[in-house]
GROMACS .gro file of C-alpha atoms in nm:
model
  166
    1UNK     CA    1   0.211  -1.406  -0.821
    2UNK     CA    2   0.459  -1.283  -0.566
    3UNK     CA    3   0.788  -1.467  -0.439
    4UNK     CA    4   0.978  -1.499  -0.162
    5UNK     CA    5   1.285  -1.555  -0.154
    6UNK     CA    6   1.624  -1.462   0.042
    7UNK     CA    7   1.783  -1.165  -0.069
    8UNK     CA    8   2.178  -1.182  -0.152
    9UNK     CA    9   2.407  -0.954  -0.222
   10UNK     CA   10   2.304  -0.930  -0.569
   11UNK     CA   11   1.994  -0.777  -0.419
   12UNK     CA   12   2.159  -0.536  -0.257
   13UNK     CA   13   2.075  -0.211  -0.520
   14UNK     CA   14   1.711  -0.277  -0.526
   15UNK     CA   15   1.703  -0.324  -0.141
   16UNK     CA   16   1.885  -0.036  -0.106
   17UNK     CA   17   1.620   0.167  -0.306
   18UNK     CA   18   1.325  -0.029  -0.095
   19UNK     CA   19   1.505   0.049   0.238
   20UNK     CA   20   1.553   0.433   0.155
   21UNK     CA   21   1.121   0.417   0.064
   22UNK     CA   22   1.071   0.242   0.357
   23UNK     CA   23   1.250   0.512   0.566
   24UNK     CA   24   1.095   0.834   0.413
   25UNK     CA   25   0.764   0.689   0.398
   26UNK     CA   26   0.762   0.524   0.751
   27UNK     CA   27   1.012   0.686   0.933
   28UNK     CA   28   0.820   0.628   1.309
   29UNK     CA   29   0.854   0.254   1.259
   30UNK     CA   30   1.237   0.254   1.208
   31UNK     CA   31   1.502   0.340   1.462
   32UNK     CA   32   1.764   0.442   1.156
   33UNK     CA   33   1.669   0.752   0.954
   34UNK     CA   34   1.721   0.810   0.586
   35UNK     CA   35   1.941   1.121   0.620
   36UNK     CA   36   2.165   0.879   0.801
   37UNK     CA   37   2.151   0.549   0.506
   38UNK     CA   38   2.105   0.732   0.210
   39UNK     CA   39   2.490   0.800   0.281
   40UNK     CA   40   2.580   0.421   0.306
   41UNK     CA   41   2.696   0.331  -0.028
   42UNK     CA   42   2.623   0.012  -0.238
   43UNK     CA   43   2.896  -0.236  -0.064
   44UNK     CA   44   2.747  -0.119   0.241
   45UNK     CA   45   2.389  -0.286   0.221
   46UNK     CA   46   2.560  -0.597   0.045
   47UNK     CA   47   2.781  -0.624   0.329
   48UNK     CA   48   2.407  -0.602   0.519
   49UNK     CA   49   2.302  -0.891   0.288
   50UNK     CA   50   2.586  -1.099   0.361
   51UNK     CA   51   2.597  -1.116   0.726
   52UNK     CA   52   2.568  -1.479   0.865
   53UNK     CA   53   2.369  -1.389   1.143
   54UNK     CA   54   2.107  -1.274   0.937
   55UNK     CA   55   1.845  -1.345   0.698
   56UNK     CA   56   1.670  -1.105   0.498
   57UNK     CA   57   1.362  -1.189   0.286
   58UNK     CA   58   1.238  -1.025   0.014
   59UNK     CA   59   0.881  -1.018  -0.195
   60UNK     CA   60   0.876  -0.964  -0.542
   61UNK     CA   61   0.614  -0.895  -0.764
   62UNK     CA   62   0.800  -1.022  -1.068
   63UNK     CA   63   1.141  -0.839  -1.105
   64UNK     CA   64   1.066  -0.607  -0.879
   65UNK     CA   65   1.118  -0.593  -0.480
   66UNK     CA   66   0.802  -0.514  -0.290
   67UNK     CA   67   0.838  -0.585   0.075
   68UNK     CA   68   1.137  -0.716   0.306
   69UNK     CA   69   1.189  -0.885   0.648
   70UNK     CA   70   1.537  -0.931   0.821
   71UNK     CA   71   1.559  -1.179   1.083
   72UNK     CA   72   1.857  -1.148   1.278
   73UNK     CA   73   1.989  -1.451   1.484
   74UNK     CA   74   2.192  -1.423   1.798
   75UNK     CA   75   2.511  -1.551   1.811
   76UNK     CA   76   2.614  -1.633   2.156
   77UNK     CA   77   2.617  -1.966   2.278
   78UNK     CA   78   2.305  -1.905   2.581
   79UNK     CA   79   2.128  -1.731   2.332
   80UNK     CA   80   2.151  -1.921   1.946
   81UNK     CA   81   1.814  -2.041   2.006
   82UNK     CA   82   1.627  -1.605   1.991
   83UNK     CA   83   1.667  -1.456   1.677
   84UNK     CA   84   1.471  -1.064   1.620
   85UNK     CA   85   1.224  -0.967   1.295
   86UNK     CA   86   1.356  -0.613   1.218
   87UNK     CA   87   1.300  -0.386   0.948
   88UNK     CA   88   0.937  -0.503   0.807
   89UNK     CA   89   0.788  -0.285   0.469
   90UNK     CA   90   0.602  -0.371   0.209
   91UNK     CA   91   0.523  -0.074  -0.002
   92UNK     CA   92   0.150   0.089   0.075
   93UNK     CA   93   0.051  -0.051  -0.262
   94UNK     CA   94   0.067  -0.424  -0.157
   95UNK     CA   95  -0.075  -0.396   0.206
   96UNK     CA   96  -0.361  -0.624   0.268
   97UNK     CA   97  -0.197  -0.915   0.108
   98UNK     CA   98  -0.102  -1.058   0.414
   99UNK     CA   99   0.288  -1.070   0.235
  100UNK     CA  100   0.444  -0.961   0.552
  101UNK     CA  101   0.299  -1.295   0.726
  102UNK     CA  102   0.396  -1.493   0.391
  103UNK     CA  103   0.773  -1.344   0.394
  104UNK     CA  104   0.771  -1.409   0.830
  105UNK     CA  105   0.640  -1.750   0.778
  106UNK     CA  106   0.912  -1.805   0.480
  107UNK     CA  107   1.189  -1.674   0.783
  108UNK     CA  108   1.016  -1.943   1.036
  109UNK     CA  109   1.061  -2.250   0.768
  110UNK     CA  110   1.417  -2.182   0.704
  111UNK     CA  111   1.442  -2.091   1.085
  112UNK     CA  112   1.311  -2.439   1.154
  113UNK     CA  113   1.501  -2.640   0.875
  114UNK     CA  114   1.837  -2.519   1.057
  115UNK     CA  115   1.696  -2.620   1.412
  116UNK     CA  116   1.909  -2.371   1.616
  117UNK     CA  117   1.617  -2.045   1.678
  118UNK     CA  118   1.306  -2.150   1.866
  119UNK     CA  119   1.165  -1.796   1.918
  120UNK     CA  120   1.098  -1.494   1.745
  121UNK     CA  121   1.124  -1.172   1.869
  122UNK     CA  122   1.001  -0.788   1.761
  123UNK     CA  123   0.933  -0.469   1.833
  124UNK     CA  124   0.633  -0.286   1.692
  125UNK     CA  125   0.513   0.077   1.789
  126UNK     CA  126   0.176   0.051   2.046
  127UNK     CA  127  -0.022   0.298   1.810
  128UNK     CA  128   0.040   0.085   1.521
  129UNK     CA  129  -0.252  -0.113   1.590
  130UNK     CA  130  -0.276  -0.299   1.216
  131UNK     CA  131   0.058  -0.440   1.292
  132UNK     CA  132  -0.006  -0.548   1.650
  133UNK     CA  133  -0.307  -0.763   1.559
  134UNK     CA  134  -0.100  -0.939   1.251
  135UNK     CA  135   0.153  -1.020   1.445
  136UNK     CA  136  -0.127  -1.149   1.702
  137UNK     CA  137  -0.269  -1.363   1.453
  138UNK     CA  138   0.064  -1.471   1.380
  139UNK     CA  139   0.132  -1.620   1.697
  140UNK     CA  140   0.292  -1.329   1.848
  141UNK     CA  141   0.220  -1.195   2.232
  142UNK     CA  142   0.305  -0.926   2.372
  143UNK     CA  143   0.527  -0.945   2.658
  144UNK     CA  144   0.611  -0.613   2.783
  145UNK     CA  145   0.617  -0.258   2.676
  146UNK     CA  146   0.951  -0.057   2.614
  147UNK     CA  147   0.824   0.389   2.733
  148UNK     CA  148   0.984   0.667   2.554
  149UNK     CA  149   1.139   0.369   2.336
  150UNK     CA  150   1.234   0.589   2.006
  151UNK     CA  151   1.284   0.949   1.975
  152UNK     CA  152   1.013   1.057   1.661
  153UNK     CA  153   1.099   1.424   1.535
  154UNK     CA  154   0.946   1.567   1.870
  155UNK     CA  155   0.800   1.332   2.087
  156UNK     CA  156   0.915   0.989   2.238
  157UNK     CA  157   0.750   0.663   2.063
  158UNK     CA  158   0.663   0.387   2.314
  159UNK     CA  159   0.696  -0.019   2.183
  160UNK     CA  160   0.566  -0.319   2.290
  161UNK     CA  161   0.787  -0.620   2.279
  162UNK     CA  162   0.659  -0.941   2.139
  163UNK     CA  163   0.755  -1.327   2.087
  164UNK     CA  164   0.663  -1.611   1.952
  165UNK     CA  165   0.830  -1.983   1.980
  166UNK     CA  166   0.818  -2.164   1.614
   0.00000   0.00000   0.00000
């Protein structure tokens, strides 16, 4: 049975080790590279964990962390009520379990128990069509496009920009 549950900075080593995956395995659906975190050290990624304008979620398959979600909430006044999904993985093993919806829709409960966000934003790559129709059947439109968004090894990556209200 898998769990999901914020991550803290007691998390931080095996998020650390699920980040770096994420970023060699899927490095066109990341703006950060893992030549560039693999450098960060430890206190780094629990300082990520720690931030109070952000909530990362983490799926475990017992001990062990299987997929994340960071939700990161604006903090100026006019804006408190956005907040933007970053950073979803789940390792190729799980996929199909619809546990990225299960670890968004944990993010829009606690999201809705503090009563401040009332929309969701993301980015997601146009030729990553799996991910653009589970985030439609999450509740997700697109709302715009974003050309030549990323730079990808040698070519530019273009993104659509979705939201959702909660």
């Amino acid at each position: 049975m898998i769990r999901y549950e914020p991550l803290t900075e007691n998390d931080a080593a095996a998020y650390r080790n699920l980040r770096l995956e994420a970023l060699m395995k899927s490095p066109e659906a990341f703006a950060s590279e893992y030549p560039v975190e693999v450098q960060y050290s430890l206190s780094d990624f629990e300082e990520r964990l720690s931030r109070d304008h952000a909530i990362t979620i983490g799926a475990f398959d017992g001990k062990s962390l299987i997929g994340i979600v960071t939700l990161v909430k604006e903090i100026l006044p006019k804006m408190r009520h956005r907040a933007t999904l970053e950073a979803v993985y789940v390792k190729p093993e799980y996929r199909g379990r619809r546990i990225s919806r299960q670890m968004i829709e944990k993010l829009t409960e606690i999201a809705k128990d503090e009563g401040i966000v009332k929309k969701f934003y993301l980015y997601v790559m146009v030729s990553n069509e799996h991910a653009i129709s589970a985030y439609e059947k999450m509740g997700f439109s697109i709302y715009g496009e974003d050309k030549e968004a990323m730079w990808e090894g040698d070519h530019y990556v273009d993104e659509y920009l979705m939201a959702r209200f909660i």
